[in-house]
């Protein structure tokens, strides 16, 4: 079956532009996570959804970052007025997460590499 | 706050030998630890996990050891193969606090 997919795989933006990154989770997965991975570092948590509800957005670095999952499946991470420090790989993961998101393995997509010039 | 750290940024092993990747963590309220493998250009892939009520857990060719006394976690890979080349991350907790990763290089 299909895994988590993300698009685009690569995005180059000029500083100040807005970008939108898409995540298609595994069908039926309730939980969805976004992470930011800087070069040579481990991923850092950004935000978490259970169905359409954004239950945790404590990792979003600024109010320029916004995520949504309006129908409880596809999610979009939007970054407004991009800055050079936003350059990173943005990873999406999903899990079954029926009740307790801690209980389930997270399956990751390939990521979107964002480069801000 | 909580943190995790890998002991070595790079580990080179001979094909066929066993690999041991080590990870230390800070004082943790988390009772859940996970090892991920990340190949170049791909997202992290789950390898194995362990909860703090266990000291050891085995999978296919992999073993995770948890020493809560010294706050140390290790991943052992038996009979390392070229396909094992990747960056390995330990992570803890349910929000997944990640270390920086150890790059495993397999020598032919």
mmCIF file of C-alpha atoms in Angstrom:
data_model
loop_
_atom_site.group_PDB
_atom_site.id
_atom_site.type_symbol
_atom_site.label_atom_id
_atom_site.label_comp_id
_atom_site.label_asym_id
_atom_site.label_seq_id
_atom_site.Cartn_x
_atom_site.Cartn_y
_atom_site.Cartn_z
ATOM 1 C CA UNK A 1 0.000 0.000 0.000
ATOM 2 C CA UNK A 2 0.960 3.617 -0.356
ATOM 3 C CA UNK A 3 2.978 5.242 2.345
ATOM 4 C CA UNK A 4 3.064 8.863 3.388
ATOM 5 C CA UNK A 5 3.626 11.153 0.445
ATOM 6 C CA UNK A 6 4.743 14.751 0.407
ATOM 7 C CA UNK A 7 4.828 17.386 -2.287
ATOM 8 C CA UNK A 8 6.717 19.088 -3.630
ATOM 9 C CA UNK A 9 9.889 17.158 -2.919
ATOM 10 C CA UNK A 10 11.970 20.264 -3.466
ATOM 11 C CA UNK A 11 11.010 23.904 -3.167
ATOM 12 C CA UNK A 12 13.140 26.969 -3.753
ATOM 13 C CA UNK A 13 11.701 30.243 -2.545
ATOM 14 C CA UNK A 14 12.937 33.798 -2.487
ATOM 15 C CA UNK A 15 13.079 35.389 0.916
ATOM 16 C CA UNK A 16 9.714 36.886 1.734
ATOM 17 C CA UNK A 17 7.667 34.492 -0.386
ATOM 18 C CA UNK A 18 4.939 32.290 1.040
ATOM 19 C CA UNK A 19 5.145 28.521 0.590
ATOM 20 C CA UNK A 20 2.721 25.645 1.092
ATOM 21 C CA UNK A 21 3.868 22.093 1.696
ATOM 22 C CA UNK A 22 1.486 19.188 1.326
ATOM 23 C CA UNK A 23 1.280 15.881 3.169
ATOM 24 C CA UNK A 24 -0.844 12.881 2.229
ATOM 25 C CA UNK A 25 -0.873 10.500 5.183
ATOM 26 C CA UNK A 26 -1.502 6.793 5.072
ATOM 27 C CA UNK A 27 -5.209 6.175 4.566
ATOM 28 C CA UNK A 28 -6.995 5.655 7.848
ATOM 29 C CA UNK A 29 -4.270 7.152 9.997
ATOM 30 C CA UNK A 30 -5.772 9.422 12.594
ATOM 31 C CA UNK A 31 -2.616 11.157 13.795
ATOM 32 C CA UNK A 32 -0.430 13.413 11.699
ATOM 33 C CA UNK A 33 2.805 15.116 12.668
ATOM 34 C CA UNK A 34 5.038 17.748 11.092
ATOM 35 C CA UNK A 35 8.767 17.968 11.815
ATOM 36 C CA UNK A 36 11.553 20.269 10.702
ATOM 37 C CA UNK A 37 14.975 18.755 10.037
ATOM 38 C CA UNK A 38 17.987 20.994 9.633
ATOM 39 C CA UNK A 39 21.029 19.661 7.791
ATOM 40 C CA UNK A 40 22.919 17.146 9.906
ATOM 41 C CA UNK A 41 20.411 17.277 12.738
ATOM 42 C CA UNK A 42 17.587 15.157 14.008
ATOM 43 C CA UNK A 43 14.011 16.160 13.251
ATOM 44 C CA UNK A 44 12.328 18.669 15.534
ATOM 45 C CA UNK A 45 8.641 18.467 16.315
ATOM 46 C CA UNK A 46 6.462 21.230 14.917
ATOM 47 C CA UNK A 47 2.826 20.264 15.323
ATOM 48 C CA UNK A 48 0.384 17.373 15.753
ATOM 49 C CA UNK A 49 -3.132 16.672 14.524
ATOM 50 C CA UNK A 50 -5.645 14.111 15.598
ATOM 51 C CA UNK A 51 -8.115 13.974 12.735
ATOM 52 C CA UNK A 52 -8.802 17.622 11.910
ATOM 53 C CA UNK A 53 -7.998 18.902 15.367
ATOM 54 C CA UNK A 54 -4.618 20.508 15.913
ATOM 55 C CA UNK A 55 -3.882 19.312 19.429
ATOM 56 C CA UNK A 56 -0.307 20.509 19.778
ATOM 57 C CA UNK A 57 1.431 23.327 17.949
ATOM 58 C CA UNK A 58 4.045 24.031 20.550
ATOM 59 C CA UNK A 59 6.918 23.399 18.137
ATOM 60 C CA UNK A 60 5.978 25.956 15.510
ATOM 61 C CA UNK A 61 8.881 28.439 15.568
ATOM 62 C CA UNK A 62 6.911 31.569 14.842
ATOM 63 C CA UNK A 63 3.515 32.854 13.832
ATOM 64 C CA UNK A 64 4.701 32.703 10.227
ATOM 65 C CA UNK A 65 4.159 28.944 10.400
ATOM 66 C CA UNK A 66 0.648 27.626 10.061
ATOM 67 C CA UNK A 67 -0.658 24.093 9.581
ATOM 68 C CA UNK A 68 -4.081 22.761 8.800
ATOM 69 C CA UNK A 69 -5.839 19.484 8.187
ATOM 70 C CA UNK A 70 -9.394 20.565 7.426
ATOM 71 C CA UNK A 71 -10.897 17.187 6.551
ATOM 72 C CA UNK A 72 -8.765 15.026 8.764
ATOM 73 C CA UNK A 73 -6.674 13.568 5.968
ATOM 74 C CA UNK A 74 -4.406 15.760 3.819
ATOM 75 C CA UNK A 75 -2.453 18.395 5.697
ATOM 76 C CA UNK A 76 -0.753 21.570 4.550
ATOM 77 C CA UNK A 77 2.091 23.367 6.282
ATOM 78 C CA UNK A 78 2.249 26.998 5.251
ATOM 79 C CA UNK A 79 5.156 29.303 5.868
ATOM 80 C CA UNK A 80 4.584 32.987 5.300
ATOM 81 C CA UNK A 81 7.283 35.512 4.477
ATOM 82 C CA UNK A 82 9.979 32.866 4.338
ATOM 83 C CA UNK A 83 13.384 33.593 5.851
ATOM 84 C CA UNK A 84 16.720 31.945 5.157
ATOM 85 C CA UNK A 85 16.618 30.208 8.528
ATOM 86 C CA UNK A 86 13.493 28.378 7.364
ATOM 87 C CA UNK A 87 15.656 26.356 4.952
ATOM 88 C CA UNK A 88 15.328 22.737 6.050
ATOM 89 C CA UNK A 89 13.654 19.462 5.226
ATOM 90 C CA UNK A 90 10.054 19.356 6.393
ATOM 91 C CA UNK A 91 8.920 15.874 7.308
ATOM 92 C CA UNK A 92 5.396 14.638 7.731
ATOM 93 C CA UNK A 93 4.505 11.469 9.634
ATOM 94 C CA UNK A 94 1.269 9.668 10.331
ATOM 95 C CA UNK A 95 0.189 6.973 12.739
ATOM 96 C CA UNK A 96 -2.934 5.044 13.556
ATOM 97 C CA UNK A 97 -3.172 6.963 16.831
ATOM 98 C CA UNK A 98 -6.653 5.831 17.690
ATOM 99 C CA UNK A 99 -6.749 7.150 21.206
ATOM 100 C CA UNK A 100 -3.287 7.553 22.576
ATOM 101 C CA UNK A 101 -0.861 8.920 20.018
ATOM 102 C CA UNK A 102 1.967 7.523 22.070
ATOM 103 C CA UNK A 103 1.018 3.992 21.290
ATOM 104 C CA UNK A 104 1.611 3.908 17.577
ATOM 105 C CA UNK A 105 4.578 3.884 15.273
ATOM 106 C CA UNK A 106 5.000 6.988 13.175
ATOM 107 C CA UNK A 107 5.504 6.457 9.456
ATOM 108 C CA UNK A 108 7.398 9.201 7.704
ATOM 109 C CA UNK A 109 7.160 10.666 4.243
ATOM 110 C CA UNK A 110 10.269 11.511 2.183
ATOM 111 C CA UNK A 111 10.147 15.150 3.190
ATOM 112 C CA UNK A 112 10.140 18.438 1.322
ATOM 113 C CA UNK A 113 13.485 20.174 1.064
ATOM 114 C CA UNK A 114 12.904 23.914 1.289
ATOM 115 C CA UNK A 115 15.658 26.287 0.269
ATOM 116 C CA UNK A 116 15.126 29.989 0.893
ATOM 117 C CA UNK A 117 17.422 32.257 -1.089
ATOM 118 C CA UNK B 1 14.681 20.078 29.624
ATOM 119 C CA UNK B 2 14.865 16.650 28.080
ATOM 120 C CA UNK B 3 17.474 15.788 25.489
ATOM 121 C CA UNK B 4 19.146 12.896 23.727
ATOM 122 C CA UNK B 5 22.637 12.690 22.280
ATOM 123 C CA UNK B 6 24.458 10.192 20.128
ATOM 124 C CA UNK B 7 27.967 9.294 21.227
ATOM 125 C CA UNK B 8 29.570 9.313 17.785
ATOM 126 C CA UNK B 9 28.637 11.263 14.671
ATOM 127 C CA UNK B 10 30.143 8.547 12.436
ATOM 128 C CA UNK B 11 30.733 4.818 12.861
ATOM 129 C CA UNK B 12 32.608 2.654 10.342
ATOM 130 C CA UNK B 13 32.276 -1.121 10.505
ATOM 131 C CA UNK B 14 33.363 -4.000 8.349
ATOM 132 C CA UNK B 15 30.635 -5.755 6.407
ATOM 133 C CA UNK B 16 29.564 -8.808 8.365
ATOM 134 C CA UNK B 17 30.632 -7.428 11.737
ATOM 135 C CA UNK B 18 28.227 -6.329 14.437
ATOM 136 C CA UNK B 19 27.515 -2.624 14.881
ATOM 137 C CA UNK B 20 26.751 -0.899 18.142
ATOM 138 C CA UNK B 21 25.352 2.620 18.153
ATOM 139 C CA UNK B 22 25.073 4.370 21.484
ATOM 140 C CA UNK B 23 22.844 7.112 22.767
ATOM 141 C CA UNK B 24 22.597 8.962 26.076
ATOM 142 C CA UNK B 25 19.613 10.827 27.389
ATOM 143 C CA UNK B 26 18.977 13.365 30.078
ATOM 144 C CA UNK B 27 16.744 12.981 33.056
ATOM 145 C CA UNK B 28 13.563 11.851 31.439
ATOM 146 C CA UNK B 29 9.954 11.587 32.321
ATOM 147 C CA UNK B 30 9.547 9.705 29.074
ATOM 148 C CA UNK B 31 9.171 5.982 29.214
ATOM 149 C CA UNK B 32 9.427 5.304 25.548
ATOM 150 C CA UNK B 33 12.508 5.183 23.320
ATOM 151 C CA UNK B 34 12.733 4.545 19.609
ATOM 152 C CA UNK B 35 15.450 3.938 17.046
ATOM 153 C CA UNK B 36 15.014 5.241 13.509
ATOM 154 C CA UNK B 37 17.070 4.727 10.370
ATOM 155 C CA UNK B 38 17.272 7.449 7.746
ATOM 156 C CA UNK B 39 18.735 6.817 4.313
ATOM 157 C CA UNK B 40 19.820 9.683 2.157
ATOM 158 C CA UNK B 41 16.876 11.547 0.663
ATOM 159 C CA UNK B 42 14.308 9.570 2.603
ATOM 160 C CA UNK B 43 12.274 10.032 5.723
ATOM 161 C CA UNK B 44 13.157 8.225 8.964
ATOM 162 C CA UNK B 45 12.151 4.581 9.119
ATOM 163 C CA UNK B 46 11.143 2.923 12.390
ATOM 164 C CA UNK B 47 13.510 0.154 13.480
ATOM 165 C CA UNK B 48 12.623 -0.818 17.017
ATOM 166 C CA UNK B 49 11.290 0.660 20.236
ATOM 167 C CA UNK B 50 11.524 -0.076 23.931
ATOM 168 C CA UNK B 51 9.619 1.019 26.997
ATOM 169 C CA UNK B 52 11.287 1.784 30.285
ATOM 170 C CA UNK B 53 9.877 -1.307 31.980
ATOM 171 C CA UNK B 54 12.190 -3.358 29.758
ATOM 172 C CA UNK B 55 15.985 -3.659 29.577
ATOM 173 C CA UNK B 56 16.245 -5.381 26.236
ATOM 174 C CA UNK B 57 14.201 -5.958 23.149
ATOM 175 C CA UNK B 58 15.094 -7.911 20.037
ATOM 176 C CA UNK B 59 13.966 -7.622 16.464
ATOM 177 C CA UNK B 60 15.227 -9.030 13.219
ATOM 178 C CA UNK B 61 19.033 -8.601 13.377
ATOM 179 C CA UNK B 62 18.606 -5.710 15.813
ATOM 180 C CA UNK B 63 18.661 -5.483 19.584
ATOM 181 C CA UNK B 64 17.997 -2.442 21.724
ATOM 182 C CA UNK B 65 19.404 -2.238 25.241
ATOM 183 C CA UNK B 66 18.217 0.272 27.811
ATOM 184 C CA UNK B 67 20.252 1.077 30.903
ATOM 185 C CA UNK B 68 18.187 3.406 33.044
ATOM 186 C CA UNK B 69 20.841 3.629 35.743
ATOM 187 C CA UNK B 70 23.278 5.453 33.489
ATOM 188 C CA UNK B 71 20.607 6.772 31.104
ATOM 189 C CA UNK B 72 22.063 4.974 28.124
ATOM 190 C CA UNK B 73 20.464 3.363 25.106
ATOM 191 C CA UNK B 74 22.164 1.246 22.444
ATOM 192 C CA UNK B 75 21.250 -0.307 19.141
ATOM 193 C CA UNK B 76 23.052 -3.445 18.092
ATOM 194 C CA UNK B 77 22.920 -4.576 14.475
ATOM 195 C CA UNK B 78 24.084 -8.114 13.820
ATOM 196 C CA UNK B 79 26.036 -9.074 10.703
ATOM 197 C CA UNK B 80 26.008 -5.575 9.243
ATOM 198 C CA UNK B 81 25.130 -5.392 5.548
ATOM 199 C CA UNK B 82 25.653 -2.676 2.933
ATOM 200 C CA UNK B 83 21.924 -1.887 3.130
ATOM 201 C CA UNK B 84 22.408 -0.871 6.739
ATOM 202 C CA UNK B 85 24.290 2.249 5.639
ATOM 203 C CA UNK B 86 22.266 5.182 6.918
ATOM 204 C CA UNK B 87 22.025 7.726 9.696
ATOM 205 C CA UNK B 88 20.614 6.249 12.880
ATOM 206 C CA UNK B 89 18.662 8.331 15.354
ATOM 207 C CA UNK B 90 17.535 7.588 18.848
ATOM 208 C CA UNK B 91 14.437 9.421 19.984
ATOM 209 C CA UNK B 92 12.475 9.486 23.171
ATOM 210 C CA UNK B 93 9.051 10.327 24.354
ATOM 211 C CA UNK B 94 5.888 10.631 22.437
ATOM 212 C CA UNK B 95 6.619 13.956 20.883
ATOM 213 C CA UNK B 96 9.841 12.356 19.743
ATOM 214 C CA UNK B 97 12.829 14.315 21.015
ATOM 215 C CA UNK B 98 15.628 13.325 18.672
ATOM 216 C CA UNK B 99 19.384 13.146 18.903
ATOM 217 C CA UNK B 100 21.650 14.377 16.122
ATOM 218 C CA UNK B 101 22.236 10.957 14.582
ATOM 219 C CA UNK B 102 25.116 8.563 13.920
ATOM 220 C CA UNK B 103 26.110 7.875 10.346
ATOM 221 C CA UNK B 104 26.868 4.188 9.884
ATOM 222 C CA UNK B 105 29.396 3.445 7.141
ATOM 223 C CA UNK B 106 29.909 -0.115 5.952
ATOM 224 C CA UNK B 107 33.368 -1.037 4.726
ATOM 225 C CA UNK B 108 33.487 -3.828 2.130
#
